[in-house]
């Protein structure tokens, strides 16, 4: 089993962060407040920047683990939790 990269305690973690288990999705549409939409927009910007960073790092000889390490650090530096990390047990941040 691979170890998961560390996430500082000040970063809010999703429910699956510790166990890898994902809660069932609600069966209804949840209306978001303006503040929620603003936060979702920020999250989308961080995700886009992470993908652009990952793409910029792709080159012959560089491993996906090396790319994941850099992207993980960038997401943490942005104050966010790397969404794929431990989602259904997925061991990487990207």
Tab-separated table of C-alpha atoms in Angstrom:
chain	number	residue	atom	x	y	z
A	1	UNK	CA	0.000	0.000	0.000
A	2	UNK	CA	1.329	3.417	-0.951
A	3	UNK	CA	1.504	6.160	1.638
A	4	UNK	CA	-0.557	9.294	1.108
A	5	UNK	CA	1.100	12.677	0.853
A	6	UNK	CA	0.674	14.855	3.942
A	7	UNK	CA	-1.953	17.590	4.185
A	8	UNK	CA	-1.460	20.223	6.912
A	9	UNK	CA	-4.020	20.290	9.716
A	10	UNK	CA	-5.195	23.835	8.872
A	11	UNK	CA	-6.598	22.667	5.516
A	12	UNK	CA	-10.229	21.526	5.601
A	13	UNK	CA	-10.460	17.903	4.519
A	14	UNK	CA	-13.349	16.072	2.861
A	15	UNK	CA	-15.067	13.221	4.677
A	16	UNK	CA	-13.159	10.627	2.610
A	17	UNK	CA	-9.712	12.008	3.466
A	18	UNK	CA	-9.064	9.555	6.305
A	19	UNK	CA	-10.960	6.456	5.167
A	20	UNK	CA	-11.212	6.699	1.374
A	21	UNK	CA	-14.924	5.959	1.704
A	22	UNK	CA	-17.243	8.272	-0.218
A	23	UNK	CA	-20.663	9.192	1.151
A	24	UNK	CA	-23.677	8.557	-1.058
A	25	UNK	CA	-24.703	11.553	-3.174
A	26	UNK	CA	-27.901	13.356	-2.184
A	27	UNK	CA	-30.934	12.470	-4.269
A	28	UNK	CA	-31.906	16.107	-4.742
A	29	UNK	CA	-30.407	19.288	-6.110
A	30	UNK	CA	-28.786	21.439	-3.435
A	31	UNK	CA	-29.093	25.154	-4.079
A	32	UNK	CA	-25.879	27.027	-3.340
A	33	UNK	CA	-25.594	30.482	-1.788
A	34	UNK	CA	-23.624	33.260	-3.475
A	35	UNK	CA	-20.779	32.617	-1.016
A	36	UNK	CA	-20.814	28.903	-1.895
A	37	UNK	CA	-20.709	29.717	-5.615
A	38	UNK	CA	-17.779	32.094	-5.045
A	39	UNK	CA	-15.906	29.368	-3.146
A	40	UNK	CA	-16.672	26.825	-5.884
A	41	UNK	CA	-15.332	29.288	-8.438
A	42	UNK	CA	-12.083	29.636	-6.436
A	43	UNK	CA	-11.801	25.843	-6.247
A	44	UNK	CA	-12.225	25.630	-10.015
A	45	UNK	CA	-9.457	28.183	-10.524
A	46	UNK	CA	-7.101	26.223	-8.257
A	47	UNK	CA	-7.952	23.016	-10.162
A	48	UNK	CA	-7.283	24.699	-13.514
A	49	UNK	CA	-3.935	26.039	-12.272
A	50	UNK	CA	-2.999	22.575	-10.967
A	51	UNK	CA	-3.775	20.981	-14.336
A	52	UNK	CA	-1.796	23.647	-16.195
A	53	UNK	CA	1.136	23.105	-13.808
A	54	UNK	CA	0.985	19.342	-14.335
A	55	UNK	CA	0.942	19.771	-18.108
A	56	UNK	CA	3.940	22.123	-17.954
A	57	UNK	CA	5.934	19.469	-16.078
A	58	UNK	CA	5.403	16.647	-18.576
A	59	UNK	CA	8.636	15.645	-20.285
A	60	UNK	CA	10.434	12.487	-21.262
A	61	UNK	CA	12.086	10.940	-18.213
A	62	UNK	CA	9.964	12.679	-15.571
A	63	UNK	CA	7.789	10.301	-13.579
A	64	UNK	CA	4.147	10.839	-12.777
A	65	UNK	CA	5.090	10.597	-9.092
A	66	UNK	CA	7.462	13.564	-9.505
A	67	UNK	CA	4.693	15.565	-11.179
A	68	UNK	CA	2.229	14.566	-8.457
A	69	UNK	CA	4.628	15.768	-5.738
A	70	UNK	CA	4.969	19.237	-7.313
A	71	UNK	CA	1.243	19.570	-8.004
A	72	UNK	CA	0.373	18.384	-4.488
A	73	UNK	CA	2.611	21.084	-3.008
A	74	UNK	CA	1.056	23.769	-5.239
A	75	UNK	CA	-2.479	22.783	-4.210
A	76	UNK	CA	-1.494	22.807	-0.527
A	77	UNK	CA	0.196	26.205	-0.993
A	78	UNK	CA	-3.113	27.489	-2.407
A	79	UNK	CA	-4.783	26.424	0.846
A	80	UNK	CA	-6.795	23.601	-0.699
A	81	UNK	CA	-7.137	19.846	-0.327
A	82	UNK	CA	-6.090	17.836	-3.421
A	83	UNK	CA	-9.515	16.368	-4.276
A	84	UNK	CA	-8.332	13.031	-5.776
A	85	UNK	CA	-6.163	12.242	-2.712
A	86	UNK	CA	-7.651	9.136	-1.043
A	87	UNK	CA	-10.924	9.456	-2.979
A	88	UNK	CA	-12.049	5.823	-3.014
A	89	UNK	CA	-8.484	5.000	-1.950
A	90	UNK	CA	-6.762	6.783	-4.858
A	91	UNK	CA	-3.195	7.398	-3.600
A	92	UNK	CA	-2.260	10.512	-5.597
A	93	UNK	CA	-3.136	14.206	-5.620
A	94	UNK	CA	-3.379	14.420	-9.398
